[in-house]
mmCIF file of C-alpha atoms and ligand atoms in Angstrom:
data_model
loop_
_atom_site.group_PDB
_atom_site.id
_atom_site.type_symbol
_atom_site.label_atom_id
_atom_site.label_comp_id
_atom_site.label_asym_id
_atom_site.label_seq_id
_atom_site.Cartn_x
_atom_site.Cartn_y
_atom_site.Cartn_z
ATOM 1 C CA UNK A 1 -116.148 -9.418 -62.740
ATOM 2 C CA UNK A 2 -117.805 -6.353 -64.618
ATOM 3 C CA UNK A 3 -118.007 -5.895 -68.078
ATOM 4 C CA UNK A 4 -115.710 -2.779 -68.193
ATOM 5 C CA UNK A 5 -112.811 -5.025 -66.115
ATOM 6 C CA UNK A 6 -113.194 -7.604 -68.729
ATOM 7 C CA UNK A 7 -113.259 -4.830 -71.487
ATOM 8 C CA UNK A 8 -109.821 -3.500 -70.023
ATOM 9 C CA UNK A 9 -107.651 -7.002 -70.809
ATOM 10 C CA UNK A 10 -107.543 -4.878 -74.444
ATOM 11 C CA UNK A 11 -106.569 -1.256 -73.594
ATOM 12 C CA UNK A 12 -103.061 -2.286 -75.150
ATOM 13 C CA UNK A 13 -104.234 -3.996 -78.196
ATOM 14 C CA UNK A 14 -107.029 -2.062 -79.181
ATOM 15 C CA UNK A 15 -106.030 1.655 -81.130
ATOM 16 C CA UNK A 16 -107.813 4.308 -79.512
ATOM 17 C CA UNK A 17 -109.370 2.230 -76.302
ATOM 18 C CA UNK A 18 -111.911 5.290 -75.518
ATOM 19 C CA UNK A 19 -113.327 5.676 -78.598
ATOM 20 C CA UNK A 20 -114.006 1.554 -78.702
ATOM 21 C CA UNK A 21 -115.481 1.552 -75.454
ATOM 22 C CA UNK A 22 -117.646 4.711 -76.765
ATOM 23 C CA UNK A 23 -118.785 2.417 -79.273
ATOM 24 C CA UNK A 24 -120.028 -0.314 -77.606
ATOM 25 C CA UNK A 25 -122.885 1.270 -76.480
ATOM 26 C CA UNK A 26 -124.675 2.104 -79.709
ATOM 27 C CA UNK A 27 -126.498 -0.234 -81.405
ATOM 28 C CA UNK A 28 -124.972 -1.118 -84.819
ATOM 29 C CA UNK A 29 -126.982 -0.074 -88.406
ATOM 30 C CA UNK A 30 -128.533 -2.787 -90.289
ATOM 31 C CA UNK A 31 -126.634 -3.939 -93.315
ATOM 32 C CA UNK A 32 -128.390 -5.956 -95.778
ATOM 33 C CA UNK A 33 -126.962 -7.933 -99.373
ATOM 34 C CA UNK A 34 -129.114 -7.349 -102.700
ATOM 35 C CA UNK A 35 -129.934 -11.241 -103.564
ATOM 36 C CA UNK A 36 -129.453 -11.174 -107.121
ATOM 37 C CA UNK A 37 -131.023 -13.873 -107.550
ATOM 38 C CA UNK A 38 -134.266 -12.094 -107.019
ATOM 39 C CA UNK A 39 -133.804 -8.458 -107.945
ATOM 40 C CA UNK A 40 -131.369 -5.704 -108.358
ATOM 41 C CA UNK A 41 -130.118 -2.568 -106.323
ATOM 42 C CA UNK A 42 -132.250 -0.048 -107.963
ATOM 43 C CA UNK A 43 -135.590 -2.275 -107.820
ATOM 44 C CA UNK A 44 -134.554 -2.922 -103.991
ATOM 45 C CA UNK A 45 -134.075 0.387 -103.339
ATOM 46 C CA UNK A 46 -137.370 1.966 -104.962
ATOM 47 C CA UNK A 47 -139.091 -0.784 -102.604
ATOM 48 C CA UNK A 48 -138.040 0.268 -99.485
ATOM 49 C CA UNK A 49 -138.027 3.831 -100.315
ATOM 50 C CA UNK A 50 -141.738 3.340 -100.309
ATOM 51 C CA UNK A 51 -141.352 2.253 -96.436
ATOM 52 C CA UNK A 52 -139.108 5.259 -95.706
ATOM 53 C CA UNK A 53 -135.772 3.247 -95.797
ATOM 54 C CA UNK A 54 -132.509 4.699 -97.380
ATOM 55 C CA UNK A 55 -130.211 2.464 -98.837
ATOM 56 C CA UNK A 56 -126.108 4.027 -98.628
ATOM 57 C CA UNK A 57 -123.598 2.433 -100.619
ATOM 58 C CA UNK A 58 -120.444 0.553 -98.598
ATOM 59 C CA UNK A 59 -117.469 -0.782 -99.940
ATOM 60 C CA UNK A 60 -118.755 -4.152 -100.463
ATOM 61 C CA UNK A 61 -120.175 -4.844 -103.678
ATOM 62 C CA UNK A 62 -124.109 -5.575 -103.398
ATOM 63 C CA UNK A 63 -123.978 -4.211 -99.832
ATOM 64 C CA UNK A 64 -125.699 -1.604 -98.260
ATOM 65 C CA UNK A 65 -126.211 0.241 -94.772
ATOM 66 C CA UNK A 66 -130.505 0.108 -94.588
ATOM 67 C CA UNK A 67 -131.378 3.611 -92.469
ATOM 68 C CA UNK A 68 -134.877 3.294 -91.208
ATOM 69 C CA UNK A 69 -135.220 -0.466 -91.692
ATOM 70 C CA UNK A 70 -136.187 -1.305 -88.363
ATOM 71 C CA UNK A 71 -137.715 -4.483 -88.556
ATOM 72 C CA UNK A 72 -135.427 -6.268 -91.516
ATOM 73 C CA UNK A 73 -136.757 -9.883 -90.944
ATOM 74 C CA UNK A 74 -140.321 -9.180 -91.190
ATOM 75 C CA UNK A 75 -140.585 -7.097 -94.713
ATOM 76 C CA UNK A 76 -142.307 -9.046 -97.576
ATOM 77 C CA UNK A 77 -139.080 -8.070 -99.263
ATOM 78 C CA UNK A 78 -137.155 -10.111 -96.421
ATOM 79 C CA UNK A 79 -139.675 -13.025 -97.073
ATOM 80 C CA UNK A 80 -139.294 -13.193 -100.738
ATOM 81 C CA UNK A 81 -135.206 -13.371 -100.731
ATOM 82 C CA UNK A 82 -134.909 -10.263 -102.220
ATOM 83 C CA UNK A 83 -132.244 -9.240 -99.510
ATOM 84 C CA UNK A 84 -130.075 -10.680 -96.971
ATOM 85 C CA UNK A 85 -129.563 -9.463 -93.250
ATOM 86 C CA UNK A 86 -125.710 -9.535 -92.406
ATOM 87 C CA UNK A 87 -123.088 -7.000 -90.726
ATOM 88 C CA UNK A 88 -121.170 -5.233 -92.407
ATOM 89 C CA UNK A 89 -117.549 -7.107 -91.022
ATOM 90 C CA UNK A 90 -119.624 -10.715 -91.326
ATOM 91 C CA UNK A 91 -119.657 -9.582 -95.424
ATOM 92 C CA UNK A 92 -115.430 -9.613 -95.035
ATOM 93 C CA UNK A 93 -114.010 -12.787 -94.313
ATOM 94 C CA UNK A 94 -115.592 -14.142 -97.782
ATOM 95 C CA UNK A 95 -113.999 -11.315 -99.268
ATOM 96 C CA UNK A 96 -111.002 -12.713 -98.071
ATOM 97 C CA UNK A 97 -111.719 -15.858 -99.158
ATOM 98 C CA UNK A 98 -112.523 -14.757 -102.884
ATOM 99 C CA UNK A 99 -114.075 -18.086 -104.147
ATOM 100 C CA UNK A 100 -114.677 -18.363 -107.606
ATOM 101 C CA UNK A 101 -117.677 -19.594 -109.813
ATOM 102 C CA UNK A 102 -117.125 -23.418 -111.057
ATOM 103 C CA UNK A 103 -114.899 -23.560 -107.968
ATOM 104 C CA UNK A 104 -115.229 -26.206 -104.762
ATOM 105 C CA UNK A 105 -115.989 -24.251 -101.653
ATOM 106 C CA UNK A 106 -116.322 -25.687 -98.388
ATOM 107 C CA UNK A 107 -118.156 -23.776 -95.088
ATOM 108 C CA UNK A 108 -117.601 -25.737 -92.142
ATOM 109 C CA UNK A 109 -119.060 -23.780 -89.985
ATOM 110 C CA UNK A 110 -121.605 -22.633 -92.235
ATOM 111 C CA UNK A 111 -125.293 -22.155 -89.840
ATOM 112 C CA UNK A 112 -127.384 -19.962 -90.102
ATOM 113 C CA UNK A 113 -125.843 -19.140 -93.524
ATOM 114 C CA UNK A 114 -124.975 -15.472 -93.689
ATOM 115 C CA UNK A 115 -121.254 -16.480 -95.519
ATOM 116 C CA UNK A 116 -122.644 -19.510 -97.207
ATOM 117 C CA UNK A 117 -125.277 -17.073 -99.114
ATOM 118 C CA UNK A 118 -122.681 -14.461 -99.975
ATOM 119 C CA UNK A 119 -120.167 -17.253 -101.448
ATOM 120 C CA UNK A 120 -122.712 -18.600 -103.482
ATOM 121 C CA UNK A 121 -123.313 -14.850 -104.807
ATOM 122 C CA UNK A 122 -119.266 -14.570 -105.288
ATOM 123 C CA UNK A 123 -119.364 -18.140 -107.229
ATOM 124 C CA UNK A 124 -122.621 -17.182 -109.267
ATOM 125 C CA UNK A 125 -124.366 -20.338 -108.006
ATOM 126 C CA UNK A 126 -121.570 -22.165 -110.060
ATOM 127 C CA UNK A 127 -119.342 -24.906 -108.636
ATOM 128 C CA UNK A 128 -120.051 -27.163 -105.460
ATOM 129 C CA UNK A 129 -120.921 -25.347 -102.272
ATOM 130 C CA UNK A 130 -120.857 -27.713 -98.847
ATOM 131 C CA UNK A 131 -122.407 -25.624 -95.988
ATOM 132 C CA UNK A 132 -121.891 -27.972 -92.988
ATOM 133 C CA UNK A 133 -122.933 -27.194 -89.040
ATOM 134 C CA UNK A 134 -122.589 -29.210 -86.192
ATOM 135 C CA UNK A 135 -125.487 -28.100 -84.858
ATOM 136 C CA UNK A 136 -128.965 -29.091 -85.949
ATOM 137 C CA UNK A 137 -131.344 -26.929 -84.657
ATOM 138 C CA UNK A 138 -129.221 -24.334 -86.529
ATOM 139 C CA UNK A 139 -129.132 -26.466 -89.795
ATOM 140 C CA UNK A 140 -132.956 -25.401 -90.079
ATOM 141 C CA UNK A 141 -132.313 -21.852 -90.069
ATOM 142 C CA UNK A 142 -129.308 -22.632 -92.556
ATOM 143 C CA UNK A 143 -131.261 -24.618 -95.053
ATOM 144 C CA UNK A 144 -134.502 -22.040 -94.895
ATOM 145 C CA UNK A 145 -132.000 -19.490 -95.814
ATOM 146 C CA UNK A 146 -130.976 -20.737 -98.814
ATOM 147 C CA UNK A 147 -134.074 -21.624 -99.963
ATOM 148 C CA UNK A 148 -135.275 -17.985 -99.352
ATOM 149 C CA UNK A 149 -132.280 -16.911 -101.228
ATOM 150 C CA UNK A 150 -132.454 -19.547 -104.157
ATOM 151 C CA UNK A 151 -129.265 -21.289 -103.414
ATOM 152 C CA UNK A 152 -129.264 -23.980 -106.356
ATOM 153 C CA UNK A 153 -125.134 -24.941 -105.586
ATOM 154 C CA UNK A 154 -125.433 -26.022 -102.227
ATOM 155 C CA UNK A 155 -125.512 -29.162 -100.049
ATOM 156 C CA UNK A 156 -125.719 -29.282 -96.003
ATOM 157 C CA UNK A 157 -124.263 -31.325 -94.212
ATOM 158 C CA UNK A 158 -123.978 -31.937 -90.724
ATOM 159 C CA UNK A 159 -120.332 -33.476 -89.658
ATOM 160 C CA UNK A 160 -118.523 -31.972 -86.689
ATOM 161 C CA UNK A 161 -115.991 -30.256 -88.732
ATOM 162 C CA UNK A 162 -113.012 -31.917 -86.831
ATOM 163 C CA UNK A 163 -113.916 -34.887 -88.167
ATOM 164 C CA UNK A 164 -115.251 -33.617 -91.588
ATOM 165 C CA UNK A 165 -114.883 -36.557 -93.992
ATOM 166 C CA UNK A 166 -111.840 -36.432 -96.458
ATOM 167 C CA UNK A 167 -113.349 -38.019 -99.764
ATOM 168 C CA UNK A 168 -112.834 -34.624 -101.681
ATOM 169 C CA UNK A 169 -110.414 -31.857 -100.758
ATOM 170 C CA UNK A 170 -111.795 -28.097 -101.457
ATOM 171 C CA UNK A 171 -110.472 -24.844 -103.562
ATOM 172 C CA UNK A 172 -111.449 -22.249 -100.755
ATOM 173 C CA UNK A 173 -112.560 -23.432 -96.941
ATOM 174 C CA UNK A 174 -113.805 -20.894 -94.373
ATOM 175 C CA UNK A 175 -113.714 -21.262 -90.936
ATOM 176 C CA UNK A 176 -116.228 -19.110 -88.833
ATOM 177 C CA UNK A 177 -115.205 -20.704 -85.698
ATOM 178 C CA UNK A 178 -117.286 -21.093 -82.772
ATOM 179 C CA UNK A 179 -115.997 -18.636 -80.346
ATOM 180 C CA UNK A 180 -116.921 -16.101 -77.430
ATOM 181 C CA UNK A 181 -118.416 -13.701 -79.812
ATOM 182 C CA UNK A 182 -117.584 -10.708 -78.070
ATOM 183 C CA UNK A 183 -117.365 -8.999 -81.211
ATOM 184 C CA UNK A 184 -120.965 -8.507 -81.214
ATOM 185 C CA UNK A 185 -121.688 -7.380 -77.749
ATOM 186 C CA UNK A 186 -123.024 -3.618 -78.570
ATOM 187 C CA UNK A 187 -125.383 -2.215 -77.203
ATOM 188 C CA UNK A 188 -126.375 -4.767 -74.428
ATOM 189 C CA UNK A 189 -123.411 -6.797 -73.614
ATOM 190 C CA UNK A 190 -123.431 -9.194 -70.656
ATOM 191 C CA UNK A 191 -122.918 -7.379 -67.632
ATOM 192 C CA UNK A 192 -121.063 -9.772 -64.965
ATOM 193 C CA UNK A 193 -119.680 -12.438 -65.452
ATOM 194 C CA UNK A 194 -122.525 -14.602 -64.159
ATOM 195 C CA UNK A 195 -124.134 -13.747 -67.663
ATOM 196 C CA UNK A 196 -120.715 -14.739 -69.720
ATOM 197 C CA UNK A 197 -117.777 -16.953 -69.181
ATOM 198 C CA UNK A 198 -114.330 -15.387 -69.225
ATOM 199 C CA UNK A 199 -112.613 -19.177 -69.169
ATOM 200 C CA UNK A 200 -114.394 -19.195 -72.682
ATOM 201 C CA UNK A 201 -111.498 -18.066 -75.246
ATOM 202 C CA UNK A 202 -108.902 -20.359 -73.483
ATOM 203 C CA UNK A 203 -111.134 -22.757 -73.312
ATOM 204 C CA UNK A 204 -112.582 -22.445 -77.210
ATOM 205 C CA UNK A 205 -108.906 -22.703 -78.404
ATOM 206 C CA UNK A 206 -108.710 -26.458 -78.737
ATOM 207 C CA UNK A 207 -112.022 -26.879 -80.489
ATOM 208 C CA UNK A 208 -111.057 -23.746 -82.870
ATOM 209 C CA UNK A 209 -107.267 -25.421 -83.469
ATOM 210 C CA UNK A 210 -108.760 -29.093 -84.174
ATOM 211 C CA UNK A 211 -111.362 -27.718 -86.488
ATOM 212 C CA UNK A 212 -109.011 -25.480 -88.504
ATOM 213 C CA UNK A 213 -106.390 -28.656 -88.041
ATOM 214 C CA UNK A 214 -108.727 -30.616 -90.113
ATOM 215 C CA UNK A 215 -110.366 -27.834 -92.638
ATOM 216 C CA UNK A 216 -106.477 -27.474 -93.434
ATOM 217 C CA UNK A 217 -106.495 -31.051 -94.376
ATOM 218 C CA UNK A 218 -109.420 -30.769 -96.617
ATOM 219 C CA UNK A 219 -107.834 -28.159 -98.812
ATOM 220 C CA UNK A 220 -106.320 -28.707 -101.669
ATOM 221 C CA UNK A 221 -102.704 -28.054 -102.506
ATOM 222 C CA UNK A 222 -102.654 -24.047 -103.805
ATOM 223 C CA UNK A 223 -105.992 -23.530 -102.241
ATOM 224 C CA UNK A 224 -107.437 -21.095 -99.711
ATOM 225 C CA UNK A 225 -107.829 -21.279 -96.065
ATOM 226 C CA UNK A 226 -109.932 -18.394 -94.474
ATOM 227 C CA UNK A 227 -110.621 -18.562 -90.398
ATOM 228 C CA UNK A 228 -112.934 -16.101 -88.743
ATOM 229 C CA UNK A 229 -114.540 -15.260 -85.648
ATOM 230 C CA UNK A 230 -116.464 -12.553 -84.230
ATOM 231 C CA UNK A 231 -114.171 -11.671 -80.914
ATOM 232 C CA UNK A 232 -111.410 -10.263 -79.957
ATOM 233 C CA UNK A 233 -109.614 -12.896 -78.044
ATOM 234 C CA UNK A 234 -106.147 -13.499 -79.096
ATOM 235 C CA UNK A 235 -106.638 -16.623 -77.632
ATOM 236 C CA UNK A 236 -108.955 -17.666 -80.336
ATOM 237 C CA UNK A 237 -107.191 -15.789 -82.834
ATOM 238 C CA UNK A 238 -103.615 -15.716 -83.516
ATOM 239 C CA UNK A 239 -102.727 -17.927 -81.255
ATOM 240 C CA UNK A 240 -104.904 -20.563 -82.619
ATOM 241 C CA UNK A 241 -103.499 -19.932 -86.343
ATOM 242 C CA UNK A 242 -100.156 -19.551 -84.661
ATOM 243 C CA UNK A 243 -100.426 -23.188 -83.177
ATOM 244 C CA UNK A 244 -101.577 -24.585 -86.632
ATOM 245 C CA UNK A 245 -98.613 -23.046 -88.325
ATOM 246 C CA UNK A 246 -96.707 -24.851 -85.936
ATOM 247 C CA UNK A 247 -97.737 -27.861 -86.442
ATOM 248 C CA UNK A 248 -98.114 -27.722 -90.617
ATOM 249 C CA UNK A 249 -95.272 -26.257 -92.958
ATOM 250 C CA UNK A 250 -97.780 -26.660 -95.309
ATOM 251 C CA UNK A 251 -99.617 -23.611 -95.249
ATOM 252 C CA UNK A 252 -98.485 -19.976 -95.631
ATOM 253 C CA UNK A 253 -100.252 -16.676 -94.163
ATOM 254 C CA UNK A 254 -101.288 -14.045 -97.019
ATOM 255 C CA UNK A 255 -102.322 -10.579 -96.348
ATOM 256 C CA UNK A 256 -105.871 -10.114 -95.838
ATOM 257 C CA UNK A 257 -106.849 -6.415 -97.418
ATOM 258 C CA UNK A 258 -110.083 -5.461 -96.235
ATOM 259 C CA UNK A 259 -111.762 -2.654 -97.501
ATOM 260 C CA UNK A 260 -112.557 -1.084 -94.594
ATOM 261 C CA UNK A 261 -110.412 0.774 -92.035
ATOM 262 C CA UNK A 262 -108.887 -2.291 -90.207
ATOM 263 C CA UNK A 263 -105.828 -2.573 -87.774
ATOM 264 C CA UNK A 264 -103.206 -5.516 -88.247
ATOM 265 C CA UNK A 265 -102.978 -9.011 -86.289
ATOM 266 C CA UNK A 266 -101.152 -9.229 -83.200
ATOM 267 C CA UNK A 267 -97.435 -10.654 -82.793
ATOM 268 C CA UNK A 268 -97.877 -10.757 -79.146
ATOM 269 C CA UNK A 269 -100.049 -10.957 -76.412
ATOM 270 C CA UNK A 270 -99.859 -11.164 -72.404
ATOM 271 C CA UNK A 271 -96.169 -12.370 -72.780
ATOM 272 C CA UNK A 272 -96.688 -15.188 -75.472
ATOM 273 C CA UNK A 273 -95.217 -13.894 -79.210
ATOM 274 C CA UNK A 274 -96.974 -15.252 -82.576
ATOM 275 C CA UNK A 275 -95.003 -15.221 -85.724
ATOM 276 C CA UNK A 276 -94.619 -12.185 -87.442
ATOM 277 C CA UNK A 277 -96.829 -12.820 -90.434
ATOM 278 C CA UNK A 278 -99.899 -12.522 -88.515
ATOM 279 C CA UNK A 279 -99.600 -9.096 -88.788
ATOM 280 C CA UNK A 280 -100.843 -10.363 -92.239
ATOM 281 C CA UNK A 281 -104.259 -10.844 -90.906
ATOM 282 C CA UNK A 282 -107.008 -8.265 -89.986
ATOM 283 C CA UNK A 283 -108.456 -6.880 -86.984
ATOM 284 C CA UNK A 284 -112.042 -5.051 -87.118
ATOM 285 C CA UNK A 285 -113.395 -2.696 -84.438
ATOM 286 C CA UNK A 286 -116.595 -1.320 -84.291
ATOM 287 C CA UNK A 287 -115.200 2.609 -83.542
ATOM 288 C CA UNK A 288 -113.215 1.640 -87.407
ATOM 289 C CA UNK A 289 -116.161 0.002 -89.290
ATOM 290 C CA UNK A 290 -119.354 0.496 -87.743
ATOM 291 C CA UNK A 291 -120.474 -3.135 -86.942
ATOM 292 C CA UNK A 292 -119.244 -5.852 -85.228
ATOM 293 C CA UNK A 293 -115.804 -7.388 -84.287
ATOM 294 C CA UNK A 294 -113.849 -9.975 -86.083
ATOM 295 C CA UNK A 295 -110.828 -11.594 -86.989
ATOM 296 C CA UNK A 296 -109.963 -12.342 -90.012
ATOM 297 C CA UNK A 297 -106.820 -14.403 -91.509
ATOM 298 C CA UNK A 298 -106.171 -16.174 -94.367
ATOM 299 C CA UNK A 299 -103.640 -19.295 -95.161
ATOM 300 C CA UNK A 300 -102.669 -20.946 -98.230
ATOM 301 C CA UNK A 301 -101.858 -24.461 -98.257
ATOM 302 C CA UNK A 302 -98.342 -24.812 -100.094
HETATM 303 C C1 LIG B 401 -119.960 -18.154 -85.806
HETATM 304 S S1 LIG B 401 -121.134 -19.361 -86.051
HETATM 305 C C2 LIG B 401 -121.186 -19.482 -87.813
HETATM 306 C C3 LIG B 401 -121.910 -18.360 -88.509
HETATM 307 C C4 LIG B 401 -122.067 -18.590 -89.997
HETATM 308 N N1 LIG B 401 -120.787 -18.852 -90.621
HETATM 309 C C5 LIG B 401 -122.732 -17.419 -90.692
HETATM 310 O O1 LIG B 401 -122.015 -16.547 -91.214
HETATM 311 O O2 LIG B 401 -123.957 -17.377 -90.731
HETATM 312 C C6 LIG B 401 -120.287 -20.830 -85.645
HETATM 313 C C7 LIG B 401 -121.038 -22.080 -85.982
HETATM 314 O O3 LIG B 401 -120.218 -23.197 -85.649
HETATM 315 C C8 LIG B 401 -121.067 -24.270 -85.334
HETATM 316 N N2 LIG B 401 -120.273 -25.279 -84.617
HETATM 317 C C9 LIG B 401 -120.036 -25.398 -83.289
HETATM 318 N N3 LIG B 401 -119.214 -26.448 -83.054
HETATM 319 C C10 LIG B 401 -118.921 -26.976 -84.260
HETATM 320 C C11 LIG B 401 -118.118 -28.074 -84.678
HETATM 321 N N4 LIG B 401 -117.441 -28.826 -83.821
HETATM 322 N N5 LIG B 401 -118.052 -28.334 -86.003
HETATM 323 C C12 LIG B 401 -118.730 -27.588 -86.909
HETATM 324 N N6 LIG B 401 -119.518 -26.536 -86.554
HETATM 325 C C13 LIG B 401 -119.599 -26.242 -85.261
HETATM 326 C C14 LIG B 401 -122.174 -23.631 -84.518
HETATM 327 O O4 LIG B 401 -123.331 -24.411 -84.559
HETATM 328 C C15 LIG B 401 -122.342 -22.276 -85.227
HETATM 329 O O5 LIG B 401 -123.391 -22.339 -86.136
#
């Protein structure tokens, strides 16, 4: 199978197919968070306009698109924490999340740390921050980040988050499942299907429902579940939060209110209907918000 075959499973779901296909093929700006921490916008900015790189305001606070920043990992800016490399849609699903200093925030999905920095910046190093990965090889490239950064509220740990232990339960948890990660094939996706797998979303969907089965567990009653991934998949999308719901009454879907251009979650797909409220959750496409794809929805436990 061929990219562009693959690509076509979303002509109906995507708005304005060409123009997403268009923009697939250019390679996405570099976005970067002010760590502040370390330094401030203005200071930031006189820095790099010294290397030729202009800083342009987006709509998340702290953010900016970096023009002319073509290496952003190897400035001594970069080294010393004094910014943080993330896309633009990777900056929303903690927006939907909205943690809160002095608050307990779980990330159980958390390496190599791009969400678990920005919630720290949203809870002004206040509270209890677990990042948690499966994955160690990733957990070094999670704890070196917030080190860089100066993360002072956070703990790793290293649980498969199915079976995250239940000692405490949690005021916000974010998911950023595992998943395809289609989302951020621009500019050189896979070509054939020798390079990806195309089983992958149906077969991702169990993992992504047990983990999200048991992050629901862990928060508390009145708190926030956010789940995330960077693909388009319905498969790993609203039908996985669709097959939670079903098995919790528990939890309720809340809009998620991005702000960025976004389109709406899905109430069907390939002949299988989701409940209506996942409309509620958001849809990014790189032709809307230039960056990379995700999902975002978010689910408060009753
Ligand atoms: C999309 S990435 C997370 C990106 C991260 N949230 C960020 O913004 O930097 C998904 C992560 O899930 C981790 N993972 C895979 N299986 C897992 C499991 N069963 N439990 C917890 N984490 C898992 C992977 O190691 C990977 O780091």
């Amino acid at each position: 199978m061929l990219i562009d075959d693959w690509w076509s499973r979303y002509r109906e779901i995507i708005p304005d197919f060409e123009r997403f296909l268009a923009a697939l093929a250019l390679p996405p700006p570099v976005y970067l968070r002010v760590n502040p921490r370390r330094t401030n916008a203005a200071a930031l900015q006189d820095r790099l306009a010294a290397r030729g790189v202009r800083l342009e305001s987006v709509p998340v606070p702290g953010a900016f698109r970096a023009d002319g920043l073509s290496r952003p990992g190897s400035t001594s800016e970069f080294l010393l924490g004094h910014y943080y490399v993330q896309g633009l849609s990777s900056m929303l699903p903690v927006l939907a999340l909205a943690p809160e200093p002095g608050q307990r925030v779980l990330d159980l999905c958390a390496a190599p740390g791009s969400k678990t920095t920005q919630i720290a910046d949203e809870i002004e190093d206040r509270g209890l921050l677990i990042a948690n990965d499966f994955k160690i090889p990733r957990l070094r490239a999670l704890q070196s980040n917030l080190e860089r950064i100066g993360v002072t509220c956070a703990a790793v740990t290293s649980y498969r988050g199915e079976s995250f232990p239940g000692r405490i339960s949690f005021d916000r948890v974010l998911v950023d499942a595992p998943c395809s990660g289609e989302g951020t094939w621009r500019e050189r996706p896979p070509r054939r299907s020798r390079d990806w797998d195309p089983s992958q979303p149906e077969r991702l969907h169990p993992l992504q429902l047990r983990v999200l089965s048991r992050a629901a567990d862990l928060v508390a009653p009145g708190g926030v579940l956010v789940y995330s991934t960077c693909t388009y998949a319905p498969e790993e999308n609203e039908a996985v939060v669709d097959d939670l719901l079903a098995l919790r009454s528990d939890l309720s879907i809340e809009p998620v209110a991005p702000p960025v251009p976004h389109a709406p979650g899905l109430t069907a797909w390939q002949g299988r209907t989701f409940r209506n409220e996942l409309g509620l959750a958001a849809r990014i496409y790189p032709h809307l918000v230039d960056s990379w794809g995700f999902f975002i929805a978010r689910l408060r436990r009753t």
